[in-house]
GROMACS .gro file of C-alpha atoms in nm:
model
  406
    1MET     CA    1  28.114   1.652 -16.137
    2ALA     CA    2  28.421   1.449 -16.043
    3THR     CA    3  28.479   1.672 -15.742
    4ALA     CA    4  28.121   1.633 -15.622
    5THR     CA    5  28.136   1.256 -15.667
    6ALA     CA    6  28.457   1.227 -15.466
    7ARG     CA    7  28.318   1.445 -15.187
    8THR     CA    8  27.991   1.248 -15.177
    9ALA     CA    9  28.178   0.920 -15.154
   10VAL     CA   10  28.380   1.050 -14.860
   11LEU     CA   11  28.070   1.179 -14.682
   12ARG     CA   12  27.896   0.843 -14.714
   13THR     CA   13  28.179   0.662 -14.537
   14GLY     CA   14  28.091   0.840 -14.213
   15THR     CA   15  28.338   0.971 -13.959
   16VAL     CA   16  28.628   0.729 -13.903
   17TYR     CA   17  28.722   0.809 -13.544
   18ALA     CA   18  29.003   0.553 -13.516
   19ILE     CA   19  29.194   0.726 -13.797
   20LEU     CA   20  29.111   1.073 -13.665
   21PHE     CA   21  29.249   0.990 -13.321
   22ALA     CA   22  29.554   0.821 -13.473
   23ILE     CA   23  29.646   1.119 -13.693
   24SER     CA   24  29.566   1.353 -13.402
   25SER     CA   25  29.811   1.161 -13.183
   26VAL     CA   26  30.080   1.203 -13.448
   27HIS     CA   27  29.995   1.574 -13.461
   28LEU     CA   28  30.045   1.582 -13.084
   29LEU     CA   29  30.386   1.414 -13.112
   30ASN     CA   30  30.490   1.639 -13.401
   31ASP     CA   31  30.398   1.962 -13.226
   32THR     CA   32  30.553   1.838 -12.901
   33MET     CA   33  30.883   1.810 -13.087
   34GLN     CA   34  30.839   2.168 -13.206
   35ALA     CA   35  30.760   2.269 -12.848
   36VAL     CA   36  31.090   2.117 -12.736
   37VAL     CA   37  31.264   2.404 -12.917
   38THR     CA   38  31.071   2.671 -12.726
   39ALA     CA   39  31.102   2.478 -12.401
   40LEU     CA   40  31.481   2.484 -12.437
   41PHE     CA   41  31.498   2.865 -12.454
   42PRO     CA   42  31.574   2.915 -12.081
   43VAL     CA   43  31.839   2.641 -12.108
   44PHE     CA   44  31.995   2.783 -12.425
   45LYS     CA   45  32.004   3.128 -12.263
   46ASP     CA   46  32.239   2.993 -11.997
   47SER     CA   47  32.425   2.708 -12.168
   48LEU     CA   48  32.492   2.888 -12.499
   49HIS     CA   49  32.457   3.246 -12.365
   50LEU     CA   50  32.196   3.343 -12.624
   51SER     CA   51  32.031   3.686 -12.641
   52TYR     CA   52  31.659   3.756 -12.684
   53GLY     CA   53  31.730   3.838 -13.048
   54GLN     CA   54  31.904   3.504 -13.109
   55MET     CA   55  31.613   3.319 -12.949
   56GLY     CA   56  31.386   3.512 -13.182
   57TRP     CA   57  31.591   3.386 -13.476
   58ILE     CA   58  31.556   3.027 -13.353
   59ALA     CA   59  31.178   3.067 -13.332
   60PHE     CA   60  31.179   3.232 -13.674
   61THR     CA   61  31.379   2.948 -13.832
   62LEU     CA   62  31.150   2.685 -13.681
   63ASN     CA   63  30.833   2.856 -13.798
   64MET     CA   64  30.962   2.949 -14.142
   65THR     CA   65  31.064   2.591 -14.220
   66SER     CA   66  30.773   2.418 -14.047
   67SER     CA   67  30.497   2.657 -14.151
   68VAL     CA   68  30.579   2.871 -14.452
   69MET     CA   69  30.684   2.560 -14.647
   70GLN     CA   70  30.344   2.399 -14.584
   71PRO     CA   71  30.149   2.564 -14.870
   72VAL     CA   72  30.434   2.471 -15.106
   73VAL     CA   73  30.417   2.106 -14.996
   74GLY     CA   74  30.036   2.128 -15.003
   75TYR     CA   75  30.036   2.262 -15.360
   76PHE     CA   76  30.235   1.965 -15.490
   77SER     CA   77  30.059   1.705 -15.273
   78ASP     CA   78  29.719   1.830 -15.400
   79LYS     CA   79  29.839   1.729 -15.745
   80ARG     CA   80  29.999   1.406 -15.629
   81PRO     CA   81  29.927   1.290 -15.270
   82MET     CA   82  30.227   1.112 -15.113
   83PRO     CA   83  30.130   0.890 -14.817
   84TRP     CA   84  30.485   0.758 -14.779
   85MET     CA   85  30.611   1.111 -14.705
   86LEU     CA   86  30.439   1.102 -14.364
   87PRO     CA   87  30.692   0.867 -14.195
   88ILE     CA   88  30.981   1.024 -14.387
   89GLY     CA   89  30.891   1.365 -14.243
   90MET     CA   90  30.897   1.223 -13.892
   91GLY     CA   91  31.239   1.076 -13.967
   92LEU     CA   92  31.371   1.425 -14.039
   93SER     CA   93  31.228   1.547 -13.708
   94LEU     CA   94  31.405   1.261 -13.530
   95LEU     CA   95  31.739   1.383 -13.669
   96GLY     CA   96  31.655   1.735 -13.553
   97MET     CA   97  31.582   1.619 -13.198
   98ALA     CA   98  31.916   1.439 -13.178
   99GLY     CA   99  32.090   1.751 -13.308
  100LEU     CA  100  31.933   1.978 -13.045
  101ALA     CA  101  32.057   1.755 -12.764
  102PHE     CA  102  32.422   1.797 -12.864
  103ALA     CA  103  32.435   2.129 -13.055
  104PRO     CA  104  32.751   2.311 -12.937
  105SER     CA  105  32.663   2.652 -13.078
  106PHE     CA  106  32.389   2.883 -13.200
  107MET     CA  107  32.443   2.785 -13.566
  108PHE     CA  108  32.416   2.413 -13.489
  109VAL     CA  109  32.092   2.481 -13.303
  110LEU     CA  110  31.955   2.656 -13.614
  111LEU     CA  111  32.056   2.361 -13.834
  112SER     CA  112  31.882   2.113 -13.602
  113VAL     CA  113  31.572   2.331 -13.595
  114VAL     CA  114  31.560   2.323 -13.977
  115PHE     CA  115  31.527   1.942 -13.969
  116VAL     CA  116  31.248   1.960 -13.709
  117GLY     CA  117  31.071   2.225 -13.917
  118LEU     CA  118  31.095   2.037 -14.246
  119GLY     CA  119  30.952   1.723 -14.086
  120SER     CA  120  30.655   1.925 -13.965
  121ALA     CA  121  30.608   2.097 -14.303
  122ILE     CA  122  30.583   1.758 -14.473
  123PHE     CA  123  30.343   1.617 -14.215
  124HIS     CA  124  30.074   1.886 -14.198
  125PRO     CA  125  29.934   1.899 -14.556
  126GLU     CA  126  29.920   1.519 -14.585
  127GLY     CA  127  29.777   1.496 -14.234
  128SER     CA  128  29.502   1.743 -14.328
  129ARG     CA  129  29.411   1.526 -14.627
  130VAL     CA  130  29.386   1.220 -14.400
  131VAL     CA  131  29.147   1.421 -14.182
  132PHE     CA  132  28.940   1.513 -14.490
  133PHE     CA  133  28.890   1.146 -14.577
  134ALA     CA  134  28.814   1.046 -14.218
  135ALA     CA  135  28.581   1.338 -14.140
  136GLY     CA  136  28.264   1.220 -14.312
  137GLY     CA  137  28.010   1.499 -14.273
  138ARG     CA  138  28.153   1.641 -13.948
  139ARG     CA  139  28.426   1.867 -14.080
  140GLY     CA  140  28.443   2.104 -13.783
  141LEU     CA  141  28.459   1.822 -13.528
  142ALA     CA  142  28.716   1.627 -13.730
  143GLN     CA  143  28.944   1.928 -13.774
  144SER     CA  144  28.912   2.005 -13.403
  145ILE     CA  145  29.013   1.651 -13.304
  146TYR     CA  146  29.313   1.681 -13.533
  147GLN     CA  147  29.405   2.029 -13.412
  148VAL     CA  148  29.359   1.944 -13.044
  149GLY     CA  149  29.644   1.698 -13.081
  150GLY     CA  150  29.873   1.969 -13.213
  151ASN     CA  151  29.770   2.227 -12.955
  152THR     CA  152  29.815   1.975 -12.675
  153GLY     CA  153  30.169   1.912 -12.794
  154SER     CA  154  30.242   2.285 -12.807
  155SER     CA  155  30.102   2.336 -12.457
  156LEU     CA  156  30.354   2.091 -12.311
  157ALA     CA  157  30.648   2.331 -12.362
  158PRO     CA  158  30.626   2.493 -12.014
  159LEU     CA  159  30.596   2.152 -11.844
  160MET     CA  160  30.896   2.019 -12.037
  161THR     CA  161  31.096   2.323 -11.927
  162ILE     CA  162  31.004   2.264 -11.562
  163PHE     CA  163  31.036   1.886 -11.538
  164ILE     CA  164  31.285   1.788 -11.810
  165PHE     CA  165  31.514   2.062 -11.939
  166LEU     CA  166  31.583   2.259 -11.622
  167PRO     CA  167  31.688   1.937 -11.438
  168LEU     CA  168  31.859   1.762 -11.734
  169GLY     CA  169  31.976   2.057 -11.940
  170GLN     CA  170  32.025   2.054 -12.316
  171PRO     CA  171  32.103   1.677 -12.340
  172GLY     CA  172  31.746   1.611 -12.223
  173ALA     CA  173  31.633   1.688 -12.579
  174ILE     CA  174  31.747   1.337 -12.678
  175TRP     CA  175  31.418   1.211 -12.532
  176GLY     CA  176  31.252   1.386 -12.825
  177THR     CA  177  31.377   1.110 -13.054
  178LEU     CA  178  31.133   0.875 -12.880
  179LEU     CA  179  30.848   1.108 -12.981
  180ALA     CA  180  30.953   1.082 -13.345
  181ALA     CA  181  30.985   0.703 -13.324
  182ALA     CA  182  30.635   0.675 -13.173
  183ALA     CA  183  30.494   0.897 -13.450
  184ILE     CA  184  30.653   0.680 -13.719
  185ALA     CA  185  30.503   0.367 -13.559
  186VAL     CA  186  30.151   0.515 -13.567
  187LEU     CA  187  30.191   0.644 -13.922
  188LEU     CA  188  30.288   0.301 -14.048
  189ARG     CA  189  29.932   0.197 -13.952
  190VAL     CA  190  29.766   0.509 -14.097
  191VAL     CA  191  29.944   0.512 -14.435
  192PRO     CA  192  29.785   0.188 -14.571
  193TRP     CA  193  29.434   0.319 -14.487
  194TYR     CA  194  29.517   0.654 -14.644
  195ARG     CA  195  29.648   0.486 -14.960
  196THR     CA  196  29.328   0.279 -14.983
  197GLN     CA  197  29.116   0.596 -14.969
  198LEU     CA  198  29.319   0.751 -15.248
  199ASN     CA  199  29.280   0.439 -15.461
  200GLU     CA  200  28.903   0.419 -15.402
  201HIS     CA  201  28.810   0.786 -15.430
  202GLY     CA  202  29.103   0.943 -15.613
  203LYS     CA  203  29.239   1.274 -15.491
  204PRO     CA  204  28.985   1.413 -15.243
  205LEU     CA  205  28.949   1.731 -15.439
  206LYS     CA  206  29.004   1.725 -15.812
  207LYS     CA  207  28.979   2.032 -16.026
  208GLY     CA  208  28.624   2.141 -16.080
  209LYS     CA  209  28.403   2.442 -16.045
  210ALA     CA  210  28.476   2.651 -15.738
  211SER     CA  211  28.192   2.640 -15.492
  212GLY     CA  212  28.323   2.883 -15.232
  213ALA     CA  213  28.233   2.904 -14.866
  214SER     CA  214  27.860   2.881 -14.911
  215ALA     CA  215  27.717   2.578 -15.081
  216GLY     CA  216  27.451   2.671 -15.329
  217VAL     CA  217  27.568   3.033 -15.343
  218PRO     CA  218  27.888   3.026 -15.552
  219LEU     CA  219  28.141   3.298 -15.475
  220THR     CA  220  28.335   3.482 -15.742
  221ARG     CA  221  28.711   3.437 -15.772
  222ARG     CA  222  28.754   3.795 -15.655
  223THR     CA  223  28.546   3.735 -15.341
  224ILE     CA  224  28.734   3.414 -15.264
  225ALA     CA  225  29.069   3.590 -15.308
  226PHE     CA  226  28.955   3.875 -15.081
  227ALA     CA  227  28.831   3.631 -14.815
  228MET     CA  228  29.150   3.424 -14.822
  229THR     CA  229  29.365   3.737 -14.798
  230LEU     CA  230  29.160   3.860 -14.503
  231LEU     CA  231  29.174   3.521 -14.334
  232VAL     CA  232  29.552   3.497 -14.375
  233LEU     CA  233  29.590   3.849 -14.229
  234ILE     CA  234  29.373   3.758 -13.928
  235VAL     CA  235  29.570   3.442 -13.854
  236PHE     CA  236  29.893   3.636 -13.914
  237ALA     CA  237  29.802   3.895 -13.648
  238ARG     CA  238  29.690   3.628 -13.403
  239SER     CA  239  30.012   3.434 -13.448
  240TRP     CA  240  30.224   3.746 -13.389
  241TYR     CA  241  30.043   3.797 -13.060
  242MET     CA  242  30.074   3.433 -12.960
  243SER     CA  243  30.444   3.442 -13.048
  244GLY     CA  244  30.489   3.712 -12.787
  245ILE     CA  245  30.305   3.507 -12.525
  246SER     CA  246  30.473   3.172 -12.592
  247ASN     CA  247  30.829   3.301 -12.641
  248PHE     CA  248  30.863   3.603 -12.413
  249TYR     CA  249  30.580   3.624 -12.157
  250ASN     CA  250  30.771   3.403 -11.911
  251PHE     CA  251  31.059   3.653 -11.911
  252PHE     CA  252  30.806   3.937 -11.868
  253ALA     CA  253  30.650   3.756 -11.570
  254GLU     CA  254  30.994   3.708 -11.413
  255GLU     CA  255  31.066   4.081 -11.443
  256LYS     CA  256  30.726   4.221 -11.341
  257TYR     CA  257  30.618   3.977 -11.071
  258GLY     CA  258  30.955   3.846 -10.954
  259LEU     CA  259  30.864   3.487 -11.041
  260SER     CA  260  31.120   3.209 -11.065
  261VAL     CA  261  31.195   3.045 -11.401
  262ARG     CA  262  30.968   2.754 -11.307
  263ALA     CA  263  30.680   2.966 -11.175
  264ALA     CA  264  30.688   3.190 -11.484
  265GLN     CA  265  30.599   2.888 -11.699
  266VAL     CA  266  30.262   2.840 -11.526
  267PRO     CA  267  30.068   3.126 -11.696
  268ILE     CA  268  30.195   3.008 -12.036
  269PHE     CA  269  30.084   2.654 -11.963
  270LEU     CA  270  29.738   2.775 -11.856
  271PHE     CA  271  29.710   2.982 -12.175
  272MET     CA  272  29.808   2.689 -12.398
  273ALA     CA  273  29.610   2.425 -12.209
  274ALA     CA  274  29.298   2.642 -12.230
  275GLY     CA  275  29.370   2.677 -12.601
  276VAL     CA  276  29.341   2.300 -12.640
  277VAL     CA  277  28.992   2.306 -12.488
  278GLY     CA  278  28.897   2.612 -12.692
  279THR     CA  279  29.011   2.449 -13.015
  280PHE     CA  280  28.786   2.148 -12.959
  281LEU     CA  281  28.482   2.348 -12.848
  282GLY     CA  282  28.524   2.592 -13.136
  283GLY     CA  283  28.505   2.316 -13.396
  284VAL     CA  284  28.199   2.158 -13.237
  285LEU     CA  285  28.018   2.493 -13.207
  286ALA     CA  286  28.113   2.591 -13.563
  287ASP     CA  287  27.934   2.282 -13.699
  288ARG     CA  288  27.624   2.411 -13.524
  289PHE     CA  289  27.642   2.790 -13.551
  290GLY     CA  290  27.867   2.855 -13.852
  291ARG     CA  291  28.236   2.907 -13.925
  292LYS     CA  292  28.236   3.286 -13.959
  293ARG     CA  293  28.044   3.341 -13.634
  294MET     CA  294  28.303   3.137 -13.441
  295ILE     CA  295  28.594   3.319 -13.603
  296VAL     CA  296  28.444   3.659 -13.512
  297PHE     CA  297  28.366   3.542 -13.157
  298SER     CA  298  28.716   3.406 -13.101
  299ILE     CA  299  28.870   3.742 -13.191
  300GLY     CA  300  28.615   3.983 -13.047
  301GLY     CA  301  28.585   3.786 -12.725
  302ALA     CA  302  28.961   3.756 -12.674
  303ALA     CA  303  29.060   4.119 -12.739
  304PRO     CA  304  28.955   4.260 -12.396
  305PHE     CA  305  29.151   3.988 -12.211
  306ALA     CA  306  29.457   4.039 -12.431
  307LEU     CA  307  29.455   4.412 -12.351
  308LEU     CA  308  29.415   4.342 -11.978
  309LEU     CA  309  29.682   4.073 -11.935
  310PRO     CA  310  29.994   4.297 -11.913
  311HIS     CA  311  29.832   4.520 -11.649
  312VAL     CA  312  29.663   4.286 -11.400
  313SER     CA  313  29.806   4.187 -11.062
  314LEU     CA  314  29.969   3.846 -11.022
  315GLY     CA  315  29.655   3.688 -10.877
  316TRP     CA  316  29.457   3.777 -11.188
  317VAL     CA  317  29.725   3.662 -11.434
  318TYR     CA  318  29.619   3.298 -11.406
  319PRO     CA  319  29.242   3.327 -11.472
  320VAL     CA  320  29.293   3.595 -11.740
  321SER     CA  321  29.555   3.390 -11.927
  322PHE     CA  322  29.329   3.082 -11.910
  323VAL     CA  323  29.018   3.260 -12.044
  324LEU     CA  324  29.227   3.435 -12.310
  325GLY     CA  325  29.368   3.105 -12.438
  326LEU     CA  326  29.024   2.942 -12.431
  327ILE     CA  327  28.859   3.211 -12.645
  328ILE     CA  328  29.137   3.309 -12.886
  329MET     CA  329  29.202   2.947 -12.990
  330SER     CA  330  28.833   2.862 -13.037
  331GLY     CA  331  28.858   2.996 -13.391
  332PHE     CA  332  29.179   2.823 -13.497
  333SER     CA  333  29.055   2.492 -13.639
  334VAL     CA  334  28.746   2.676 -13.766
  335SER     CA  335  28.971   2.903 -13.975
  336VAL     CA  336  29.121   2.596 -14.144
  337VAL     CA  337  28.780   2.449 -14.230
  338TYR     CA  338  28.656   2.788 -14.354
  339ALA     CA  339  28.960   2.813 -14.584
  340GLN     CA  340  28.907   2.458 -14.714
  341GLU     CA  341  28.547   2.542 -14.799
  342LEU     CA  342  28.655   2.859 -14.977
  343ILE     CA  343  28.887   2.665 -15.212
  344PRO     CA  344  28.756   2.306 -15.190
  345ASN     CA  345  28.963   2.188 -15.486
  346LYS     CA  346  29.288   2.255 -15.296
  347VAL     CA  347  29.263   2.108 -14.947
  348GLY     CA  348  29.638   2.077 -14.895
  349MET     CA  349  29.718   2.432 -15.005
  350ALA     CA  350  29.426   2.582 -14.807
  351SER     CA  351  29.540   2.402 -14.492
  352GLY     CA  352  29.899   2.503 -14.559
  353LEU     CA  353  29.807   2.868 -14.601
  354ILE     CA  354  29.629   2.885 -14.265
  355THR     CA  355  29.820   2.644 -14.041
  356GLY     CA  356  30.140   2.705 -14.234
  357PHE     CA  357  30.201   3.034 -14.412
  358ALA     CA  358  29.980   3.266 -14.204
  359PHE     CA  359  30.069   3.108 -13.872
  360GLY     CA  360  30.433   3.067 -13.970
  361MET     CA  361  30.477   3.421 -14.094
  362GLY     CA  362  30.395   3.514 -13.738
  363ALA     CA  363  30.746   3.384 -13.671
  364LEU     CA  364  30.858   3.725 -13.791
  365GLY     CA  365  30.697   3.842 -13.471
  366ALA     CA  366  30.945   3.638 -13.269
  367ILE     CA  367  31.235   3.826 -13.429
  368VAL     CA  368  31.071   4.168 -13.417
  369LEU     CA  369  30.949   4.128 -13.059
  370GLY     CA  370  31.283   3.983 -12.949
  371HIS     CA  371  31.480   4.279 -13.084
  372LEU     CA  372  31.221   4.529 -12.958
  373ALA     CA  373  31.246   4.369 -12.613
  374GLU     CA  374  31.619   4.441 -12.615
  375ALA     CA  375  31.563   4.800 -12.731
  376TRP     CA  376  31.249   4.900 -12.537
  377GLY     CA  377  31.217   4.642 -12.261
  378LEU     CA  378  30.968   4.357 -12.226
  379THR     CA  379  30.702   4.565 -12.053
  380LYS     CA  380  30.648   4.794 -12.353
  381VAL     CA  381  30.657   4.502 -12.595
  382MET     CA  382  30.391   4.311 -12.402
  383ASN     CA  383  30.173   4.623 -12.379
  384TYR     CA  384  30.196   4.711 -12.749
  385SER     CA  385  30.164   4.354 -12.881
  386SER     CA  386  29.830   4.313 -12.703
  387PHE     CA  387  29.676   4.555 -12.956
  388LEU     CA  388  29.746   4.303 -13.235
  389SER     CA  389  29.435   4.115 -13.124
  390LEU     CA  390  29.219   4.405 -13.245
  391LEU     CA  391  29.320   4.337 -13.607
  392GLY     CA  392  29.120   4.016 -13.583
  393LEU     CA  393  28.799   4.218 -13.585
  394LEU     CA  394  28.844   4.233 -13.964
  395ALA     CA  395  28.675   3.890 -13.956
  396ILE     CA  396  28.344   4.075 -13.966
  397LEU     CA  397  28.415   4.145 -14.335
  398LEU     CA  398  28.443   3.774 -14.427
  399PRO     CA  399  28.164   3.639 -14.654
  400PRO     CA  400  27.910   3.416 -14.475
  401ASP     CA  401  27.970   3.044 -14.477
  402ARG     CA  402  27.720   2.783 -14.590
  403ARG     CA  403  27.558   2.742 -14.246
  404GLU     CA  404  27.484   3.111 -14.226
  405THR     CA  405  27.323   3.114 -14.569
  406ALA     CA  406  27.123   2.795 -14.519
   0.00000   0.00000   0.00000
């Protein structure tokens, strides 16, 4: 009863767009700082003479600290929300940005990346709870607004490589400290509102009877566990594939098409920029047509383009990468909302499992693909990794959500 009362109170407040756009802007700044790490790869390769395998370890360290720690933070913040941790997390990211600018060796780079990752791990579960309070009755739209900020930040990596890090080199990372400072400034305005919501409504999701994905048709614990496991596996496979695109496709494009370092960033930017649009549209369409349908569409629709991408001529690389990013990311924010509705008494942990653990465990892909690229060559790695998208078809086995059963 307490859970239902809290949820009803939140729904009656309506959608608070000012807060949604504020927390989305912080998400943008946070994920831009994470993108700085990837954007520095071509610079690190020359300045620190790193191998593909070492760059895989950098990506792994970033994702393990920023993502896999999220469900842990979410578990504890579900019990005791901590608004003040939001600016503190950004402070850790600020230290990481400063470290990247002056890191003299591979190990110092890893240490700096840990600070950036921990700041992100602290931000995401609390940020998801802010979105819950501000969403009102438009959960899909609210999560999309929030996620669009993060995806936009991630998509800036190729542009930062072209316009900042290639001209300025490693010291250019010091500009990332301004991103952290801006995020802290915004959060100092969000935190009082967030604290007020906690005082008025209590924790957004207190312990109560599990309702599952479909309102009015309770799911058993076994069904919920099966669905969450399946969902984590789907996001895991998608993140392995996207790890290959974001970390290594530029090197593949240089080898196969003879592109310059700058030109090889363009397909990655198109893929990520299209993903921003897809994330927003997916959330809006999911509110209308259902969460599961959008998840299945995002995987089934993307698989043919993923299989085609390594084989097309240069002229087709650009439209194929754009359409692929648009479709495959249309199910990302929807997956988060679906997970939250499966275990509605644990918003932070559900968000952490999908945006954190499942997506972060895909960081293993950066290491595996990096070492395989050294052993087999990038062409084989790109060809084989494209089949990962087919694992997403397991989404067909997910239980229907509440819009499909209505």
